[in-house]
Amino acid sequence: MNNVKVDALVIGGGIAGMQAALDLGDQGYQVALVEKEPSIGGKMITLSKVFPTLDCCSCITTPKMSAVAHHPNIQMFTYCEVESVDQQENGFDVSVLQKPRYVNADTCTGCRLCEYACPITVPSSFDRGLGSYRTARVPFSTAVPQIAVLDIENCILCGKCEKVCPVGAIDFTQQPETFSIDTTSIVLATGFELTDLDAKNEYGAGELPNVIDPLMMERFLAPTGPYGRVLRPGDGMEPMTIAYVQCAGSRDETLGIEYCSRTCCMYAIKQSMLISGALPLAEVTIYYMDIRTFGKGYEQFYQNAKAMGVEFVRGKVAKITEDENHNPVVRVERTEEGDVVERTFDLVVLSLGMVAGDPLSKFGLTPAEDGYIKIPSVNASPCETRRPGIFVTGTAGGPMDIVDSIVTASAAASAASAYIRSKTQVGIEEREVAHV
Amino acid sequence: MMAAEKPELSRGELLKKLRAEHAQTVERTQELLKDQKRIQRDICSFIRETPKSVPEIAKEIGLPANQVLWYIASFRKYGIVVEDGMCEDYPLYRKAEEN
Ligand SMILES: Cc1cc2nc3c(=O)[nH]c(=O)nc-3n(C[C@H](O)[C@H](O)[C@H](O)COP(=O)(O)OP(=O)(O)OC[C@H]3O[C@@H](n4cnc5c(N)ncnc54)[C@H](O)[C@@H]3O)c2cc1C
């Protein structure tokens, strides 16, 4: 594989990384975007609709994914891991590992015949394990690129995929391959992960089948979700009573996560409204410490949910157990009523918090106390890291929503652009704006 | 792009070599495939004539309801079963017509 020379390397292909790459590409810089998964899109492509507008998430994300893939100044490297980042005189030498897809990316047309022929079914990470896909598959219907990937760790080597592939793209001989990217600047957009569903023993330690995480609910609410409707995963019942437990992974010293994850109030409110649409007879109760609706239009969104009949109960959920039918039982101290009550629900969603996605050591960066990238001058330069030339955007820098991820993406692209110019002494007007 | 230095082996020899390298994986996935085939057969024969809910299927074939739902979701995705009505709060599933 040939080595690559670019002005900017964006690491992570979620909404923040895609926006940063597009902004830099549009300015005429040569950009490489490295994504560890077989498709770009990040968490956003898995969401159903977005607060506060309730626009279809896929309708916003898919055009961005497509724009990245077709941009003349962006080279996209999916299913790749950054191995090391070495400082050079005028930039960085980044070593990248291309993981084998066992499919020839140049010839695969994404027709999915391999997927239909493959006999092994495995849990789909796109559906958070609640849906399935085959060992040979296109990761999801709107994946970019539309190229199949073969999960060799769950492969029986029966060769059925190879037999049906009309273009002979299956290639069992592929090996991991390392190549290097020579870049002037780096934008880190490695995103977030949810706190673990099993982190709290009081909340069932991940053992209760009808206590789920909020990204699972996003998938149930999405038209492409695993069940095609909202069902509880324990037994396929349409839930009629649903509880949200706020701050289930944030503002919690016992988990070592003392900060507010900033999106949980809003995604819980959004999901409760979407549930009311999908299951008009369902009752949704949100247990909260305080509701934080800080963004433009967010308070109105909250008031709309109340007007729609979503019940907001101020109180801290102390414990979740289950009855003999796997119905979760929530024990809550209601602060306004000053009592402790137990209530049985069909389904409980834990509003888990956000934590930093990827270890920072390979980028030569140290985390701050909250585990996210340390930003030395957060008020003056919120996208600059301790290493000159390396910028951070989106939830790689701390919990934030999509609006803020996009704003910081443009900010990081702008800071990277200034840095590239200072290093290369080339103004944008002198640069050959490729193919534009 | 990746297969720059492909060894000069036939497809059969290559698969043999890979099979040796992935012997344990293949053994594990063969077991998995056997189980999956058996469960598919059991579920499909139970819902061939009359649509059933996930708890009914679970009771009949002796598998936990959450696992049955996972299989049903997978069968729906790949066109093996279809949803066919509701019984109280539970959707019912039946085997799809074969074409
Ligand atoms: C349940 C839920 C619902 C939400 N709903 C909304 C909503 O309605 N509206 C809203 O505004 N916000 C919402 N959010 C917040 C929103 O999801 C985030 O703000 C947004 O997805 C952050 O995007 P990102 O690009 O920073 O991170 P991510 O989406 O996490 O993307 C990071 C990308 O980087 C890749 N990556 C990670 N490490 C590496 C590496 N080492 N090398 C290469 N690639 C790497 C990942 O695979 C991923 O593709 C919600 C969040 C949750 C949890």
XYZ file of C-alpha atoms and ligand atoms in Angstrom:
588
model
C 0.000 0.000 0.000
C 1.391 3.405 -0.946
C 2.296 5.967 1.670
C 0.188 9.093 1.724
C 1.118 12.777 2.039
C -1.541 15.247 3.161
C -1.994 18.594 4.875
C -4.372 17.281 7.512
C -5.184 13.898 8.971
C -8.576 13.528 10.643
C -8.813 10.562 12.998
C -12.392 9.365 13.499
C -15.265 9.480 11.022
C -18.212 10.450 13.245
C -20.089 13.682 12.649
C -17.247 15.783 14.108
C -14.516 14.132 12.025
C -16.600 14.243 8.851
C -17.371 17.945 9.301
C -13.721 18.810 10.023
C -12.607 16.845 6.938
C -15.208 18.550 4.738
C -14.278 22.029 5.993
C -10.575 21.419 5.351
C -11.230 19.749 2.010
C -13.447 22.639 0.910
C -10.596 25.032 1.675
C -8.407 23.147 -0.748
C -6.315 21.196 1.721
C -5.496 17.587 1.063
C -7.112 15.532 3.817
C -6.891 11.911 4.951
C -9.689 10.572 7.153
C -8.969 7.410 9.125
C -11.847 5.450 10.672
C -11.417 2.260 12.686
C -14.804 0.782 11.751
C -15.681 -0.548 8.256
C -17.972 2.490 7.717
C -17.869 6.150 8.640
C -20.852 7.760 10.412
C -20.018 7.216 14.097
C -22.814 7.145 16.663
C -24.928 9.630 14.760
C -25.758 7.215 11.942
C -27.221 4.821 14.531
C -29.635 7.414 15.992
C -33.330 7.581 15.089
C -34.169 11.295 15.090
C -32.317 14.288 16.470
C -33.268 16.761 19.159
C -34.432 19.483 19.130
C -35.897 19.360 15.606
C -36.817 15.655 15.454
C -35.347 15.498 11.967
C -34.548 12.036 10.649
C -30.967 11.376 11.668
C -30.070 9.223 8.723
C -31.345 11.950 6.362
C -28.781 14.373 7.814
C -25.877 11.983 8.293
C -25.990 9.998 5.052
C -25.440 13.023 2.743
C -22.449 14.038 4.883
C -21.015 10.533 4.652
C -21.495 10.575 0.929
C -19.942 14.060 0.622
C -16.829 12.826 2.452
C -16.552 9.747 0.241
C -16.867 11.745 -2.978
C -14.840 14.821 -2.021
C -11.920 15.279 -4.419
C -9.603 16.437 -1.616
C -10.457 13.758 0.946
C -8.983 10.275 0.992
C -10.983 7.987 3.242
C -9.359 5.011 4.981
C -11.899 2.815 6.749
C -11.225 -0.255 8.898
C -7.866 1.297 9.820
C -6.205 1.842 13.188
C -3.608 4.480 13.997
C -0.618 2.701 15.519
C 1.743 5.568 16.294
C 2.248 9.275 15.733
C 5.847 10.460 15.355
C 6.756 14.125 15.385
C 8.689 15.299 12.303
C 10.250 18.658 11.571
C 7.190 20.008 9.787
C 4.442 17.715 10.891
C 3.822 14.104 11.790
C 4.544 10.653 10.479
C 1.548 8.507 11.342
C 1.665 4.747 11.107
C -1.707 3.213 10.186
C -2.775 -0.406 10.167
C -5.242 -1.475 7.466
C -7.176 -4.412 8.879
C -8.053 -7.098 6.311
C -11.666 -7.067 5.087
C -11.077 -10.334 3.200
C -12.905 -8.535 0.415
C -11.284 -6.647 -2.422
C -12.395 -3.054 -1.795
C -11.718 -2.054 -5.393
C -14.030 -4.634 -6.942
C -16.769 -5.172 -4.305
C -20.031 -3.556 -5.421
C -21.844 -3.939 -2.080
C -24.464 -6.199 -3.686
C -24.780 -8.252 -0.467
C -24.967 -11.621 -2.239
C -22.153 -12.803 0.072
C -24.251 -11.780 3.080
C -27.317 -13.695 1.879
C -25.201 -16.782 1.154
C -23.283 -16.712 4.451
C -24.724 -19.315 6.851
C -23.467 -17.834 10.166
C -25.466 -15.197 12.037
C -23.777 -13.050 14.690
C -24.922 -10.176 16.929
C -24.770 -6.835 15.131
C -22.716 -4.166 16.874
C -24.666 -1.571 14.861
C -27.810 -2.749 16.714
C -25.897 -3.024 20.006
C -26.056 -6.810 19.894
C -29.869 -6.938 19.797
C -30.070 -7.428 16.053
C -27.932 -9.575 13.851
C -25.910 -9.708 10.676
C -23.944 -12.389 8.910
C -20.235 -13.137 9.179
C -19.856 -11.763 5.627
C -21.828 -8.530 5.364
C -22.152 -4.916 4.433
C -22.144 -3.422 7.973
C -25.499 -1.623 7.600
C -27.770 -0.460 4.807
C -26.398 3.085 4.515
C -22.746 2.200 5.223
C -20.114 4.301 3.473
C -18.254 2.774 1.749
C -20.725 0.104 0.593
C -18.111 -2.608 0.798
C -18.554 -5.961 2.479
C -16.377 -7.127 5.329
C -15.779 -10.692 6.428
C -15.432 -11.330 10.168
C -12.809 -14.074 10.068
C -13.187 -14.796 13.808
C -16.712 -16.075 13.166
C -16.064 -17.627 9.760
C -16.501 -21.296 8.992
C -14.445 -20.932 5.777
C -17.168 -22.677 3.798
C -16.450 -20.519 0.744
C -20.149 -19.888 -0.011
C -19.515 -16.131 -0.191
C -16.712 -16.717 -2.655
C -18.939 -18.863 -4.862
C -21.750 -16.324 -5.126
C -19.680 -13.137 -5.456
C -20.292 -11.994 -9.051
C -17.032 -10.004 -9.225
C -14.690 -12.400 -7.410
C -14.069 -9.886 -4.625
C -13.732 -12.332 -1.709
C -10.042 -12.667 -0.900
C -9.139 -15.007 1.959
C -5.462 -14.241 1.432
C -5.573 -10.654 2.667
C -3.209 -9.769 5.502
C -3.031 -6.749 7.836
C -0.959 -4.061 6.176
C 0.789 -1.016 7.581
C 1.201 2.243 5.694
C 2.211 5.703 6.733
C 0.559 9.085 6.445
C 2.832 12.110 6.328
C 0.774 15.073 7.530
C 1.272 18.648 8.662
C -1.565 18.613 11.184
C -3.930 16.205 12.912
C -7.552 16.606 13.991
C -8.607 14.102 16.635
C -12.280 13.194 16.393
C -12.277 9.843 18.127
C -15.613 10.421 19.851
C -17.175 8.907 22.941
C -18.455 5.663 24.395
C -21.334 5.177 26.789
C -20.567 4.265 30.375
C -21.050 0.538 30.861
C -24.568 -0.810 31.282
C -23.241 -3.173 33.942
C -21.311 -0.521 35.885
C -23.768 -0.269 38.765
C -24.791 -3.274 40.846
C -27.723 -1.236 42.181
C -29.094 -1.041 38.645
C -28.894 -4.769 37.998
C -25.276 -4.947 36.819
C -26.339 -5.478 33.204
C -28.120 -8.730 34.125
C -31.719 -7.540 33.795
C -32.968 -8.204 30.242
C -35.463 -5.335 30.285
C -33.033 -2.675 31.504
C -31.356 -1.238 28.421
C -28.987 1.508 27.338
C -30.193 4.586 25.425
C -28.473 3.688 22.144
C -30.492 0.451 22.148
C -33.655 2.546 22.394
C -32.382 4.685 19.487
C -32.191 1.516 17.404
C -35.702 0.382 18.450
C -37.041 3.778 17.385
C -35.192 3.805 14.058
C -37.059 2.473 11.002
C -34.140 0.108 10.333
C -34.077 -1.145 13.942
C -33.712 -4.818 14.876
C -37.399 -5.511 15.595
C -39.013 -3.047 13.178
C -40.880 -1.575 16.176
C -40.349 -0.837 19.887
C -40.292 -4.120 21.816
C -38.623 -5.007 25.049
C -35.631 -7.291 24.473
C -36.470 -9.711 27.292
C -39.464 -11.298 25.593
C -40.650 -9.253 22.604
C -43.494 -7.472 24.408
C -44.628 -3.989 23.401
C -43.812 -2.003 26.548
C -46.687 0.060 27.926
C -44.830 1.571 30.902
C -41.303 2.836 30.375
C -38.999 4.571 32.865
C -35.891 6.651 32.200
C -33.287 6.824 34.947
C -31.300 10.035 34.522
C -27.686 10.478 35.608
C -27.273 6.688 35.512
C -23.637 7.060 34.481
C -22.787 10.684 35.129
C -22.584 12.975 38.147
C -21.754 9.845 40.078
C -18.699 9.760 42.310
C -18.965 5.994 42.771
C -18.250 5.577 39.053
C -15.519 8.205 39.074
C -17.599 10.263 36.638
C -18.440 13.479 38.382
C -19.261 15.557 35.336
C -22.607 16.037 33.592
C -22.756 14.301 30.189
C -24.798 17.185 28.762
C -26.877 15.172 26.296
C -28.762 12.682 28.522
C -31.629 14.974 29.563
C -32.253 15.912 25.967
C -31.981 12.420 24.477
C -34.298 11.043 27.191
C -36.858 13.760 26.443
C -36.481 13.143 22.707
C -36.918 9.388 23.080
C -39.957 9.822 25.341
C -41.600 11.956 22.648
C -40.739 9.431 19.938
C -42.105 6.595 22.095
C -45.355 8.529 22.478
C -45.528 8.584 18.683
C -44.634 4.914 18.222
C -46.721 3.598 21.140
C -49.498 6.159 21.744
C -50.851 4.306 24.783
C -47.486 3.969 26.513
C -46.749 5.891 29.711
C -43.252 7.325 30.003
C -41.775 8.461 33.329
C -38.445 10.269 33.609
C -36.698 10.166 36.996
C -34.292 13.087 37.205
C -32.146 15.076 39.615
C -32.477 18.258 37.561
C -33.284 18.775 33.911
C -30.525 20.534 31.950
C -31.857 21.982 28.707
C -29.190 24.533 27.884
C -29.274 24.749 24.065
C -31.289 26.796 21.609
C -34.868 25.550 21.557
C -34.130 22.903 24.208
C -36.285 24.311 27.035
C -39.255 24.531 24.683
C -38.614 20.918 23.687
C -38.808 19.916 27.367
C -42.029 21.857 27.852
C -43.507 20.170 24.758
C -42.720 16.747 26.230
C -44.495 17.687 29.461
C -47.477 18.924 27.447
C -47.537 15.592 25.603
C -48.001 13.809 28.932
C -44.487 12.584 29.699
C -44.246 12.332 33.498
C -41.217 13.980 35.121
C -40.487 12.831 38.667
C -37.748 14.486 40.637
C -35.824 11.894 42.559
C -32.837 9.608 42.674
C -33.324 5.998 41.686
C -31.663 3.946 44.395
C -32.173 0.454 43.071
C -33.558 -1.558 40.162
C -34.555 -5.181 40.613
C -37.024 -7.336 38.677
C -40.139 -9.385 39.428
C -40.758 -13.000 38.381
C -41.816 -11.867 34.863
C -38.596 -9.877 34.321
C -40.472 -6.588 34.793
C -37.997 -4.064 36.233
C -38.909 -2.706 39.677
C -37.620 0.815 40.346
C -37.054 2.012 43.900
C -36.884 5.779 44.005
C -36.576 8.480 46.583
C -38.925 11.231 45.390
C -37.505 14.499 46.633
C -40.579 16.659 46.070
C -42.926 14.234 47.849
C -40.264 13.291 50.399
C -40.970 9.550 50.232
C -39.519 6.325 48.882
C -41.634 4.330 46.440
C -41.297 1.186 44.358
C -42.891 0.987 40.941
C -42.914 -1.775 38.361
C -42.310 -0.992 34.676
C -42.237 -3.009 31.470
C -38.930 -1.472 30.398
C -36.267 0.777 31.929
C -33.758 2.877 29.994
C -30.628 3.929 31.866
C -29.542 7.362 30.679
C -25.876 6.430 30.640
C -23.172 9.041 30.468
C -20.429 9.690 27.962
C -16.784 8.746 28.419
C -13.772 9.344 26.176
C -13.634 6.833 23.352
C -10.042 5.926 22.696
C -6.817 5.719 24.719
C -4.784 8.837 24.034
C -1.313 7.466 24.629
C -0.691 6.534 20.985
C -1.282 10.159 20.040
C 1.296 11.255 22.628
C -1.410 12.973 24.657
C -2.374 12.673 28.280
C -5.930 12.781 29.530
C -7.278 15.412 31.881
C -8.849 14.370 35.195
C -12.146 13.539 33.476
C -10.423 11.111 31.073
C -10.878 13.367 28.035
C -8.042 15.038 26.132
C -6.424 17.767 28.162
C -7.054 21.157 26.569
C -4.519 23.555 28.122
C -6.356 26.754 27.284
C -9.987 25.829 27.061
C -11.377 29.379 27.015
C -8.915 30.876 24.535
C -8.282 27.878 22.239
C -10.847 25.155 22.913
C -9.619 22.904 20.092
C -5.873 23.019 20.774
C -4.176 20.142 22.562
C -0.878 20.145 24.383
C 0.908 19.088 21.149
C 1.144 21.901 18.589
C -0.440 20.770 15.329
C -2.844 18.314 16.985
C -6.392 19.620 17.390
C -9.456 18.057 18.970
C -13.103 18.187 18.035
C -16.467 16.742 19.019
C -16.930 14.362 21.896
C -13.244 13.409 21.813
C -12.837 16.637 23.784
C -15.735 16.159 26.213
C -19.449 15.384 26.262
C -21.450 17.427 23.768
C -24.348 17.169 21.361
C -24.355 17.176 17.564
C -24.731 20.949 17.224
C -21.644 21.542 19.380
C -19.757 18.702 17.674
C -20.264 20.429 14.338
C -19.325 23.844 15.737
C -16.105 22.495 17.261
C -15.375 20.611 14.023
C -15.392 23.846 12.079
C -13.354 25.504 14.834
C -10.762 22.707 14.770
C -10.607 22.824 10.953
C -10.042 26.554 11.108
C -7.292 26.214 13.734
C -5.675 23.409 11.707
C -5.832 25.546 8.572
C -4.003 28.416 10.297
C -1.415 25.966 11.583
C -0.847 24.391 8.151
C -0.317 27.822 6.619
C 2.143 28.805 9.350
C 4.108 25.614 8.758
C 4.075 25.503 4.989
C 4.207 29.261 4.385
C 1.694 28.752 1.647
C -1.400 30.918 1.562
C -4.590 29.381 0.345
C -4.572 31.627 -2.724
C -1.260 30.136 -3.870
C -2.325 26.596 -3.217
C -3.575 24.598 -6.124
C -7.156 24.013 -5.107
C -7.433 20.483 -6.321
C -10.252 19.681 -8.705
C -12.456 22.475 -7.360
C -4.395 -3.626 -2.895
C -3.776 -5.909 0.050
C -2.820 -9.076 -1.663
C 0.383 -7.652 -3.151
C 2.435 -10.743 -2.407
C -0.036 -13.513 -2.922
C 1.500 -16.927 -2.488
C 1.261 -19.086 -5.589
C -1.255 -21.496 -4.148
C -4.458 -22.784 -5.644
C -7.764 -21.770 -4.083
C -8.105 -25.228 -2.534
C -4.618 -25.108 -1.045
C -5.195 -21.623 0.276
C -8.422 -22.614 1.972
C -6.664 -25.650 3.434
C -3.898 -23.435 4.837
C -6.408 -20.978 6.260
C -8.431 -23.800 7.731
C -5.311 -25.050 9.521
C -4.568 -21.565 10.839
C -8.155 -21.031 11.973
C -8.802 -24.590 13.100
C -10.207 -23.563 16.471
C -12.362 -20.807 15.016
C -13.741 -23.169 12.403
C -14.496 -25.791 15.053
C -16.303 -23.231 17.195
C -18.260 -21.758 14.292
C -19.204 -25.224 13.040
C -20.785 -25.895 16.432
C -22.464 -22.489 16.285
C -23.810 -23.251 12.823
C -25.188 -26.619 13.984
C -26.980 -24.902 16.882
C -28.292 -22.117 14.687
C -29.618 -24.599 12.121
C -31.326 -26.683 14.795
C -32.932 -23.623 16.410
C -34.076 -22.314 13.024
C -35.615 -25.684 12.205
C -37.375 -25.897 15.593
C -38.722 -22.344 15.467
C -39.806 -22.560 11.836
C -41.619 -25.866 12.250
C -43.498 -24.470 15.277
C -44.633 -21.327 13.448
C -45.171 -22.877 10.002
C -48.981 -23.106 10.333
C -49.966 -20.707 13.135
C -48.299 -17.426 14.096
C -46.896 -17.389 17.644
C -45.468 -14.877 20.100
C -41.897 -14.951 21.415
C -42.904 -16.366 24.870
C -44.934 -19.136 23.184
C -41.993 -20.083 20.978
C -39.614 -19.927 23.938
C -41.829 -22.277 25.949
C -42.153 -24.730 23.059
C -38.487 -24.998 22.143
C -37.000 -24.490 25.623
C -34.857 -21.439 24.907
C -34.869 -18.179 26.953
C -37.303 -15.619 25.489
C -34.584 -12.998 24.895
C -32.624 -15.477 22.769
C -35.733 -16.431 20.807
C -36.348 -12.744 20.106
C -32.787 -12.405 18.800
C -33.375 -15.287 16.376
C -36.762 -13.918 15.327
C -35.193 -10.494 14.655
C -32.558 -12.165 12.529
C -35.087 -14.319 10.634
C -37.212 -11.215 9.952
C -34.187 -9.370 8.597
C -33.311 -12.169 6.211
C -36.912 -12.877 5.121
C -37.315 -16.237 6.884
C -40.211 -15.154 9.135
C -42.777 -12.367 8.945
C -44.826 -10.568 11.554
C -48.478 -11.634 11.409
C -50.795 -9.879 13.866
C -50.714 -9.218 17.604
C -51.921 -11.108 20.644
C -52.403 -8.566 23.443
C -49.027 -6.788 23.710
C -47.051 -9.372 21.751
C -46.463 -9.386 17.989
C -46.947 -12.804 16.399
C -44.541 -14.335 13.909
C -44.955 -16.997 11.267
C -42.727 -18.655 8.713
C -42.544 -16.646 5.477
C -43.905 -18.174 2.289
C -41.130 -19.839 0.349
C -40.666 -18.508 -3.149
C -28.587 7.805 23.091
C -28.031 9.064 22.512
C -28.843 9.876 21.742
C -28.362 11.088 21.232
N -29.210 11.888 20.536
C -28.773 13.092 20.105
C -29.649 13.993 19.423
O -30.813 13.677 19.175
N -29.176 15.234 19.074
C -27.892 15.628 19.362
O -27.542 16.769 19.066
N -27.026 14.775 19.972
C -27.425 13.525 20.347
N -26.553 12.681 20.968
C -25.137 13.051 21.053
C -24.403 12.654 19.742
O -24.488 11.273 19.578
C -22.954 13.102 19.772
O -22.896 14.479 20.032
C -22.225 12.870 18.438
O -22.525 11.601 17.924
C -20.729 13.003 18.652
O -20.063 12.776 17.444
P -18.478 12.521 17.405
O -18.070 12.553 15.999
O -17.796 13.438 18.351
O -18.281 11.065 18.047
P -18.664 9.598 17.526
O -19.991 9.584 16.926
O -18.391 8.693 18.696
O -17.611 9.287 16.380
C -16.273 8.949 16.629
C -15.748 8.130 15.471
O -14.349 7.915 15.644
C -14.041 6.547 15.417
N -12.814 6.251 16.171
C -12.666 6.175 17.511
N -11.374 5.930 17.812
C -10.699 5.834 16.632
C -9.333 5.596 16.280
N -8.393 5.389 17.207
N -8.999 5.564 14.989
C -9.925 5.762 14.026
N -11.240 6.006 14.294
C -11.615 6.051 15.584
C -15.282 5.818 15.900
O -15.373 4.527 15.349
C -16.391 6.754 15.408
O -16.767 6.478 14.082
C -27.012 11.475 21.486
C -26.182 10.638 22.235
C -26.681 9.449 22.750
C -25.789 8.578 23.581
